[in-house]
Structures are given as structure tokens and as C-alpha cells.
Amino acid sequence: NAGVMQNPRHLVRRRGQEARLRCSPMKGHSHVYWYRQLPEEGLKFMVYLQKENIIDESGMPKERFSAEFPKEGPSILRIQQVVRGDSAAYFCASSFGQGGEQYFGPGTRLTVT
Amino acid sequence: QQPVQSPQAVILREGEDAVINCSSSKALYSVHWYRQKHGEAPVFLMILLKGGEQKGHEKISASFNEKKQQSSLYLTASQLSYSGTYFCGTEGPYNTDKLIFGTGTRLQVFP
């Protein structure tokens, strides 16, 4: 009865490096959402994906950020050339269908030094 | 646009009640409620789909007024475990739209 899994839980990167965050949805779920959360703030929508498709990426910065959810394997959120402002907790959530309840993973805390 | 929650913070003694409100400036298809404890992931509480619908989960219930584009979360006889930050997430006007989370309400319950 595995829930949503994310790894790594903590990631430290120097400015200019790349960060790769992984998310494995709950069994049977084919919809994945990525959110960003700054300390003491709410969850900001970034991107919504289904297998092999990006459904809505309106919350993604236009540069340096990309996401994918391949046919096989986890969903990946990729941040190129990280800057200090990218430091945040990144949560992924999954749902069985569109618009259904979303179940969150434990998050990846990214720190850019 | 981000839904607005009120109040921003609530302090309670065990056994007291609280109401958290969530207001949107646009038509809604559904409202989702989550609780997040410090340093942890948000946990799903409930989803409301219809106007005027009410749902309950133990001593936590919620209502959704579709016409007013508002939802309220009711916590009765609060327990220490209720402490955390509560977020509403709104979807609308169609069910194909993404979930936009509110500003959050921090609830602290003391013995």
C-alpha cells in the first residue's frame, strides 16, 4: 500500500548545477502534479502531467524548469542552472482521475548554496 | 486567482470549536481541504463537489456554497492532533482545471 514516493528527500546544489527531483505516484494513479512551497507560504501549482503528456504547465517558469512523466518510470522535475531563489520544498501529488483528491508525497527540500 | 482564507491564524484550547473560511473570486467546480503539519506533506481531508454540499469526517465537516463561491471547514471539539496549517484548494469553473491552493490558516490547539 505504498503512497506517493519522492526522492531525494533533501538535495543540496550549488548555484549553476542541475537538480533532478523524482516522483512515483500511488499505484493505479496516472495523474501527477508538482507544487512548490516556500517556508511559511502556501502551495504553488507548477505543472500537471499524465503519462507521456503535459496537461497544464502554466505554473512553470519559462526557463530552466522542465517536467516529464514517461511511459515507464517516475515523473521527473528538472531544474537547470539552479539559483538561490529555487530553494524550496517541492511536492508532488497524484490522483486516480482528473479532478479527484490528490495524495501528496513527502516532498524534496532543495537547498541552493 | 488564489482563494483567500480567513482567519489567517487560530489559537484554541482542546475541546473548542473553530471555523475556517475559503473564498474564491471565480466560479468553482469543487473545493478540496488539506491539513499540513510543520515539515510534512499536506494530507487530504475531504472534497466537496456540489453547491450546498456538506461532508463530515469524524469531528471535521465542511460546506460548499457554490453561489457564493465559498467553502467553510468546521472543527468541533478540537484535539491536539488538529494543530497544523489548513489549506483549501479550489478547482473551477470546470473539472479540467488545476487546483489552486489558498493562503492557509494556521491552527494551534493547546491542552
Short mmCIF file of C-alpha atoms in Angstrom, two decimals:
data_model
loop_
_atom_site.label_atom_id
_atom_site.label_comp_id
_atom_site.label_asym_id
_atom_site.label_seq_id
_atom_site.Cartn_x
_atom_site.Cartn_y
_atom_site.Cartn_z
CA ASN A 1 0.00 0.00 0.00
CA ALA A 2 2.78 2.39 -0.98
CA GLY A 3 1.86 6.03 -1.12
CA VAL A 4 3.41 8.70 -3.31
CA MET A 5 7.17 8.45 -3.18
CA GLN A 6 9.63 11.22 -3.78
CA ASN A 7 13.39 11.20 -3.85
CA PRO A 8 15.68 12.52 -2.79
CA ARG A 9 14.13 13.92 0.39
CA HIS A 10 16.87 16.52 0.69
CA LEU A 11 19.00 17.88 -2.12
CA VAL A 12 21.81 20.41 -1.90
CA ARG A 13 23.07 22.02 -5.08
CA ARG A 14 25.49 24.83 -5.79
CA ARG A 15 24.41 27.70 -7.98
CA GLY A 16 24.58 26.71 -11.64
CA GLN A 17 24.17 22.96 -11.08
CA GLU A 18 21.20 20.87 -12.14
CA ALA A 19 18.58 19.44 -9.80
CA ARG A 20 16.52 16.36 -10.64
CA LEU A 21 13.54 15.54 -8.47
CA ARG A 22 11.69 12.25 -8.82
CA CYS A 23 8.13 11.29 -8.05
CA SER A 24 6.48 7.87 -8.19
CA PRO A 25 2.69 8.16 -7.97
CA MET A 26 0.44 5.88 -5.93
CA LYS A 27 -0.31 2.55 -7.56
CA GLY A 28 -3.10 2.96 -10.08
CA HIS A 29 -2.71 6.74 -10.33
CA SER A 30 -1.87 8.19 -13.72
CA HIS A 31 -2.14 11.91 -12.93
CA VAL A 32 0.80 13.74 -11.37
CA TYR A 33 1.02 17.31 -10.11
CA TRP A 34 4.07 19.27 -8.96
CA TYR A 35 3.91 22.10 -6.41
CA ARG A 36 6.45 24.42 -4.89
CA GLN A 37 6.28 25.68 -1.32
CA LEU A 38 8.43 28.40 0.23
CA PRO A 39 8.78 28.49 4.05
CA GLU A 40 5.62 29.70 5.78
CA GLU A 41 3.81 30.01 2.43
CA GLY A 42 1.20 28.06 0.52
CA LEU A 43 1.48 25.54 -2.27
CA LYS A 44 2.05 26.98 -5.73
CA PHE A 45 0.96 24.88 -8.68
CA MET A 46 3.70 24.23 -11.21
CA VAL A 47 2.67 21.51 -13.66
CA TYR A 48 0.13 18.74 -14.24
CA LEU A 49 1.07 15.64 -16.21
CA GLN A 50 -0.41 12.40 -17.35
CA LYS A 51 1.63 9.55 -18.75
CA GLU A 52 3.76 10.96 -21.58
CA ASN A 53 1.74 14.19 -21.69
CA ILE A 54 1.98 17.62 -20.11
CA ILE A 55 -1.60 18.74 -19.50
CA ASP A 56 -1.02 22.12 -17.86
CA GLU A 57 2.33 23.81 -17.27
CA SER A 58 1.01 27.29 -16.61
CA GLY A 59 2.77 27.46 -13.24
CA MET A 60 6.20 26.54 -14.52
CA PRO A 61 8.83 29.24 -15.02
CA LYS A 62 9.52 29.53 -18.75
CA GLU A 63 13.24 28.99 -18.41
CA ARG A 64 15.35 26.36 -16.65
CA PHE A 65 12.38 24.26 -15.46
CA SER A 66 11.02 21.18 -17.21
CA ALA A 67 8.93 18.17 -16.27
CA GLU A 68 8.18 14.80 -17.74
CA PHE A 69 6.21 11.69 -16.91
CA PRO A 70 7.42 8.90 -19.18
CA LYS A 71 5.51 5.76 -20.02
CA GLU A 72 7.78 3.81 -17.71
CA GLY A 73 9.35 5.19 -14.56
CA PRO A 74 8.79 8.13 -12.26
CA SER A 75 7.88 11.70 -13.08
CA ILE A 76 10.90 13.99 -13.14
CA LEU A 77 11.07 17.69 -12.35
CA ARG A 78 14.29 19.11 -13.68
CA ILE A 79 15.77 22.47 -12.75
CA GLN A 80 18.79 23.57 -14.75
CA GLN A 81 21.36 26.13 -13.60
CA VAL A 82 19.79 26.48 -10.16
CA VAL A 83 19.79 29.82 -8.36
CA ARG A 84 19.31 30.62 -4.66
CA GLY A 85 15.68 31.56 -5.31
CA ASP A 86 14.95 27.96 -6.33
CA SER A 87 15.45 26.84 -2.72
CA ALA A 88 12.10 25.48 -1.58
CA ALA A 89 10.17 22.33 -0.82
CA TYR A 90 8.88 20.64 -3.96
CA PHE A 91 5.89 18.39 -3.50
CA CYS A 92 4.40 16.01 -5.98
CA ALA A 93 0.86 14.68 -5.73
CA SER A 94 -1.02 12.04 -7.65
CA SER A 95 -4.66 11.29 -8.34
CA PHE A 96 -6.59 8.45 -9.89
CA GLY A 97 -8.56 10.65 -12.24
CA GLN A 98 -8.76 14.24 -13.32
CA GLY A 99 -10.09 16.49 -10.59
CA GLY A 100 -10.06 13.81 -7.92
CA GLU A 101 -8.46 14.01 -4.50
CA GLN A 102 -4.72 14.41 -4.64
CA TYR A 103 -2.34 12.48 -2.43
CA PHE A 104 0.96 14.13 -1.66
CA GLY A 105 4.44 12.73 -1.39
CA PRO A 106 6.81 13.69 1.46
CA GLY A 107 8.47 16.37 -0.65
CA THR A 108 12.02 17.18 -1.70
CA ARG A 109 13.71 20.02 0.13
CA LEU A 110 16.06 21.73 -2.29
CA THR A 111 18.77 23.99 -0.92
CA VAL A 112 20.89 26.02 -3.31
CA THR A 113 24.16 27.27 -1.84
CA GLN B 1 -6.54 33.62 -8.73
CA GLN B 2 -5.62 32.38 -5.31
CA PRO B 3 -8.56 31.80 -2.94
CA VAL B 4 -8.46 33.77 0.30
CA GLN B 5 -8.70 32.03 3.63
CA SER B 6 -9.77 33.52 6.92
CA PRO B 7 -8.74 33.78 9.62
CA GLN B 8 -5.00 33.60 9.00
CA ALA B 9 -4.41 32.01 12.39
CA VAL B 10 -6.46 30.46 15.17
CA ILE B 11 -5.47 29.51 18.71
CA LEU B 12 -7.71 27.09 20.57
CA ARG B 13 -7.89 25.13 23.77
CA GLU B 14 -8.67 21.43 23.48
CA GLY B 15 -12.39 20.92 23.09
CA GLU B 16 -13.10 24.30 21.50
CA ASP B 17 -14.57 24.77 18.03
CA ALA B 18 -13.25 26.65 15.00
CA VAL B 19 -14.41 27.65 11.53
CA ILE B 20 -12.08 28.29 8.61
CA ASN B 21 -13.38 30.05 5.53
CA CYS B 22 -12.25 29.91 1.92
CA SER B 23 -13.44 32.44 -0.68
CA SER B 24 -12.82 32.48 -4.39
CA SER B 25 -13.27 35.27 -6.93
CA LYS B 26 -14.28 32.85 -9.67
CA ALA B 27 -16.88 30.15 -10.17
CA LEU B 28 -15.96 26.84 -8.61
CA TYR B 29 -16.44 23.24 -9.58
CA SER B 30 -15.03 21.76 -6.40
CA VAL B 31 -13.25 22.60 -3.16
CA HIS B 32 -10.62 20.38 -1.54
CA TRP B 33 -9.39 20.68 2.06
CA TYR B 34 -5.94 19.64 3.29
CA ARG B 35 -4.05 19.81 6.57
CA GLN B 36 -0.28 20.19 6.70
CA LYS B 37 1.83 19.77 9.80
CA HIS B 38 5.18 21.53 10.00
CA GLY B 39 7.79 19.86 7.83
CA GLU B 40 5.35 17.28 6.49
CA ALA B 41 3.29 16.75 3.36
CA PRO B 42 -0.29 18.04 3.07
CA VAL B 43 -2.87 15.40 3.97
CA PHE B 44 -6.19 15.18 2.15
CA LEU B 45 -9.24 15.77 4.37
CA MET B 46 -12.21 16.00 2.03
CA ILE B 47 -13.55 17.17 -1.31
CA LEU B 48 -16.85 18.93 -1.94
CA LEU B 49 -18.36 18.82 -5.39
CA LYS B 50 -21.84 20.29 -5.30
CA GLY B 51 -23.30 23.60 -4.25
CA GLY B 52 -24.57 23.49 -0.71
CA GLU B 53 -22.98 20.11 -0.12
CA GLN B 54 -21.78 19.23 3.34
CA LYS B 55 -19.41 16.48 4.26
CA GLY B 56 -18.08 15.19 7.52
CA HIS B 57 -15.08 13.27 8.73
CA GLU B 58 -15.26 12.46 12.45
CA LYS B 59 -15.44 15.89 14.08
CA ILE B 60 -14.39 17.78 10.98
CA SER B 61 -17.01 18.80 8.45
CA ALA B 62 -17.28 21.27 5.60
CA SER B 63 -19.82 23.08 3.50
CA PHE B 64 -19.67 24.47 -0.02
CA ASN B 65 -21.83 27.35 -1.19
CA GLU B 66 -21.48 27.32 -4.95
CA LYS B 67 -23.36 30.59 -5.49
CA LYS B 68 -21.21 32.50 -3.02
CA GLN B 69 -18.07 30.75 -4.25
CA GLN B 70 -17.21 29.93 -0.64
CA SER B 71 -16.43 26.94 1.49
CA SER B 72 -16.13 26.59 5.25
CA LEU B 73 -14.35 23.96 7.32
CA TYR B 74 -15.79 23.23 10.77
CA LEU B 75 -13.67 21.69 13.50
CA THR B 76 -15.62 20.70 16.59
CA ALA B 77 -14.29 19.66 19.98
CA SER B 78 -10.74 20.21 18.73
CA GLN B 79 -7.96 17.82 19.64
CA LEU B 80 -4.23 18.43 19.92
CA SER B 81 -3.78 16.46 16.70
CA TYR B 82 -5.77 19.08 14.79
CA SER B 83 -2.86 21.53 15.01
CA GLY B 84 -1.37 22.42 11.66
CA THR B 85 -1.97 24.64 8.66
CA TYR B 86 -5.20 24.13 6.76
CA PHE B 87 -5.36 24.81 3.04
CA CYS B 88 -8.33 24.90 0.75
CA GLY B 89 -7.75 24.06 -2.88
CA THR B 90 -10.23 25.26 -5.45
CA GLU B 91 -10.95 23.88 -8.89
CA GLY B 92 -13.06 25.68 -11.40
CA PRO B 93 -15.06 26.62 -13.16
CA TYR B 94 -14.56 23.26 -14.89
CA ASN B 95 -13.32 19.98 -13.55
CA THR B 96 -10.47 20.01 -16.02
CA ASP B 97 -8.85 22.91 -14.27
CA LYS B 98 -5.88 22.72 -11.93
CA LEU B 99 -6.15 23.02 -8.16
CA ILE B 100 -5.27 26.45 -6.77
CA PHE B 101 -4.44 26.44 -3.07
CA GLY B 102 -5.48 29.15 -0.66
CA THR B 103 -3.38 31.33 1.59
CA GLY B 104 -3.59 28.89 4.51
CA THR B 105 -4.89 29.08 8.09
CA ARG B 106 -2.56 28.14 10.93
CA LEU B 107 -4.38 26.36 13.75
CA GLN B 108 -2.79 25.73 17.13
CA VAL B 109 -4.55 23.66 19.77
CA PHE B 110 -3.25 23.79 23.33
CA PRO B 111 -4.10 21.50 26.26
#
